[in-house]
Amino acid sequence: MGRPNDLVQGTLGLLILKTISLEPKHGWAIAKRIEQISNDVLQVQQGSLYPALQRLEQQGWIRSKWGETETGRQARFYSLTAAGRAQLEKEREMWTRLSAAIDLVVES
Amino acid sequence: MRWMDRLQKALSTLFRRGSETARLDEEMRFHMEQEIADRIARGVSPEEAGRAAMRQFGNPALLRDEARRGWSWGWLETLGRDLRFGTRALMRSPGFTITAITVMALCIGATTCLFTVVRSVLLEPLPFHDPDKLVMVYEHWRANTSGNPYNPVAPGDFYEWHEQTHGFADMASYHYSGLAVTGDHGEMPELVAAQKGTWNLFPLLGVSPALGRNFREDEDQVGDHHVAILTWSFFQRRFGGDPAIIGKTIRMAARPYTVVGVLPEWFAYPDARTQVWVPYSDGETFERLHEHDNHYPYVVARMKPGVSLKTATDEVSALQYRMHMQYAGSPVAEDAMSRPMIDDVVQDVKTPLLMMMSAVACMLLIGCLNVSNLLVARGAARQKEMAIRGALGAGRFALLREQMTETVILCGCGGVIGLLLALAGTSWLKAHWHGLPRASAIHVDLTIVLFTFGIVGLTAILAGLLPALSSTQRGVLEGLKDSSRGAGVGLSRARLRKTLLSVEIALTVVLLLSAGLLLKSFVQLRTTDLGISGDHLLTLRYNLPKEIYTKPEQSVAFSQSLLERVRRIPGVQSAGLGSTVPGGGYDGDQVFIIPERPNYESNKQPDAMIRYADPGYFSTLGIPLVAGRVFNEHDRLDQSKKVVITQELAKRYYPGENVIGRTIVFGTDITNKKRTYEIVGVVGDTLWRVGQRTKATAYFPVLSGDTGYRATLVVRTSGDPLSYAIPVQKEIAALDPQLPVVDVLTIPQIIGESTVNQSLSASLVLIFAGLSLLLAGVGLYGVLSYVVTQRIPEIGIRIALGAQRGQVLGLVLRDGLRPVVLGLVVGIGGGVGVGYVIRSLLYQTKPLDPMVFAVMAALLLAVAALACAAPAWRASSVDPMQALRTE
């Protein structure tokens, strides 16, 4: 049960923020969405997903409330707060700079 | 306000944990269902889908923990759980727990207590305004290469300094004086410790009276002003703390003094004994205030901003040298010296305090090692438990944390009890340590409590980390594979245990040796030969006020009739009068000239301590007459100028000569106070204070002229001397009911008075050493008992194979005593070093006293053997069948 390393952890936060930036989603939908969009390259471990959600909520970047799914079950829906939106922008910028820098190094 | 939300969230998590957990569970369950449904939709069989989802999901319990750790209360919950668990674990072995807590409480208590004293006395600045700027200025004699270079100042010198130097912002002076306070309405007369201070002293210190006012400048002039400022304790004790005393008169030295002020309660300068202050010039003549050859006052100065201490002192020094040249032939020092007031105040207690602090630190370390050792033993016993829990998935850190928690609980309980002990100990020390400067400033406050917790944390780390690491370091499987045959008791752990024991023993030996040296030194002090035969002697002091006994004849008459009356008391064998008794302190000294050898330079002039005695003084005290005669009745009022000297003076200045009948001149040119005396006798030396070197002394007749005012009556009795105190005092009251009597003491009491601090140091260090010895014993016993328990099967096999009882006994004893011997060797080395460090505190005791070393080593070995004996005996009486069955 290896804890994800810092880079991945931070990145998972960014992915979650991005995923729910359009509409509120529940945990499983978030995981699924990330997997789909990344063509199954990024497998989100539930073991890291829920702690990450807890952390983000603690930071005040996302909020959660109980809602009904399409199948009529109760689930917790996560949505972005204003602070979360700002944070997403910040992290995106950072990620862009970082990945560009890594590209430069790797491709040179 | 985001943090408000977060706090609310965290709080709700804590208090509605149940619902929070339920929600999390619900969410996880939902996730699983979704996952399984997803897989089934993709055509996987339901069972397979469930298993795969489970695999992907991981351990739900751990996951919940992980998720919950996201909330800020995670650590608190963990801590709470750990504490509960730790307490339960400790409750299971009460013997171990009680031992460990007691050890910790004693060590932490002692450390905190002494830290309290050290902080108040050595670390905190004086309670005055801007105390770093206060310095004491002294005279310095270049010829004085040994002894204390800081000498009191002559009042004349002080006035010159005050007027002619400008390097200090201000200078003030004060000196001790005893004043007889008498009641107007038949109250008990008493002699109180008074200080005479210049009018600017309190302003210079930055102290304002709590009631009333300070002295005015015009009240500090020669004349009949008679004003007084009371200290708080005297104001409370004698005048019931009634503020109406301000402006009233009290009778001191048969004069009416107007009380102008009362000092604040915290003010205990220069010592706590002082009861009343009067102006510097009070009752003095102009001549006396401007003397240059009589040194008794102290000078305190405040530094000027921007002027260094050296610059200011150099200026005073230069002036002092000019005076030295100006008054050549009179004892005027060449230099001035200064030092910060704080150093001045704590000089006498610094070394003993630091020594005790080290002793306590040593003890604390021993305590830590001891608890550490107990924990190592315990950790080894729980090896299996740890291994199993490790296999079940407890992380190493969790196990470590749990063991540390147990240690923290132990130290925490110890700390709380220790703090209570420290409170008790501090008040006890305050009451019993006489002359501890600034005792009133000693208090326990938040700093001390924080300090205690710091110590607790430190001890927890010291005591807990080693054993915790050692018991969690081994592979899980290895621990499980360990058979209980004892063969697998980790070798490294046994080594660690032995090392800890050795270090503990070594430290104990160092402490024991220092305690032994101090104790021996103290015994030497207590059995010091003062030079008198001190059984059945009663001494008491009185001061005849010059205002009533205006003529010398009156004081002579008083003393004469007193002696006659006292000698008539049944049971009194003899009585005499003197200025001071041996061991009663220093009286001041005078330079003298030996006419046959006039070539002494003025600064190398010989000097002698001056004492006064009447004919009965020597025989009553049992001071032997070596040559010539002592005084007779005619040496009193006829001013015959006879002097009796001590052997020391004769040896030093008249080596091998007959001194009887020789003349000796006391006093100096400039004061025109030269007086020629004839030496009529030589008597044995006496010590002026226990633990101080013999000083060449000259005795003048007590009743010649104006010297009979301060007198000590010595009485030799034929029974318990203290039972004569009341009859003797009655005789004094019959002659003069207004005359206060002080210091009614026997000789052992006088010796006790002057050795009270050594006795305290010695007994405290002895207590620490005793405790450490006890701790070492407990440690040895605990560890060995454990080892024996571990080895019972092995020993059983040995016995079954024919090992003799003695062999088994030897086996275990060897095991236990090896670290003891090692520690003893190392400790003796350390003890030698410490002995040299505390050399200055030892009296007639060498740092390498073989007796002390032998006794202490034997003591330690005896305790160690005792501690090892019980487990060894138990081992040797193992029933082999029983032992093998325990498998």
Coordinates of C-alpha atoms in Angstrom, one line a residue, chain A residues 26-69:
Chain A
H26 CA -19.2 12.0 -6.9
G27 CA -16.0 10.2 -6.1
W28 CA -16.4 7.3 -8.4
A29 CA -17.3 9.5 -11.3
I30 CA -14.2 11.6 -10.7
A31 CA -12.0 8.5 -10.8
K32 CA -13.7 7.2 -13.9
R33 CA -13.6 10.5 -15.7
I34 CA -9.8 10.9 -15.1
E35 CA -9.2 7.3 -16.4
Q36 CA -11.3 8.0 -19.5
I37 CA -9.8 11.2 -20.4
S38 CA -6.3 9.9 -19.9
N39 CA -7.1 6.9 -22.1
D40 CA -6.6 4.6 -19.0
V41 CA -3.1 5.8 -18.5
L42 CA -3.9 7.4 -15.1
Q43 CA -5.5 4.8 -12.8
V44 CA -6.8 6.5 -9.8
Q45 CA -6.4 4.3 -6.7
Q46 CA -9.5 4.7 -4.5
G47 CA -7.0 4.5 -1.7
S48 CA -5.6 7.8 -2.7
L49 CA -8.7 9.4 -4.1
Y50 CA -10.7 9.7 -0.9
P51 CA -7.9 11.0 1.3
A52 CA -7.2 13.5 -1.5
L53 CA -10.8 14.6 -1.6
Q54 CA -10.7 15.0 2.2
R55 CA -7.6 17.1 2.0
L56 CA -9.0 19.3 -0.8
E57 CA -12.2 19.9 1.2
Q58 CA -10.1 20.8 4.2
Q59 CA -8.2 23.3 2.2
G60 CA -11.5 24.8 1.3
W61 CA -11.1 24.3 -2.4
I62 CA -14.0 21.9 -2.9
R63 CA -17.2 21.4 -1.0
S64 CA -19.4 18.3 -0.8
K65 CA -23.1 17.6 -0.3
W66 CA -25.3 14.6 -0.5
G67 CA -27.2 14.2 -3.7
E68 CA -29.0 11.7 -5.9
T69 CA -27.3 9.9 -8.7

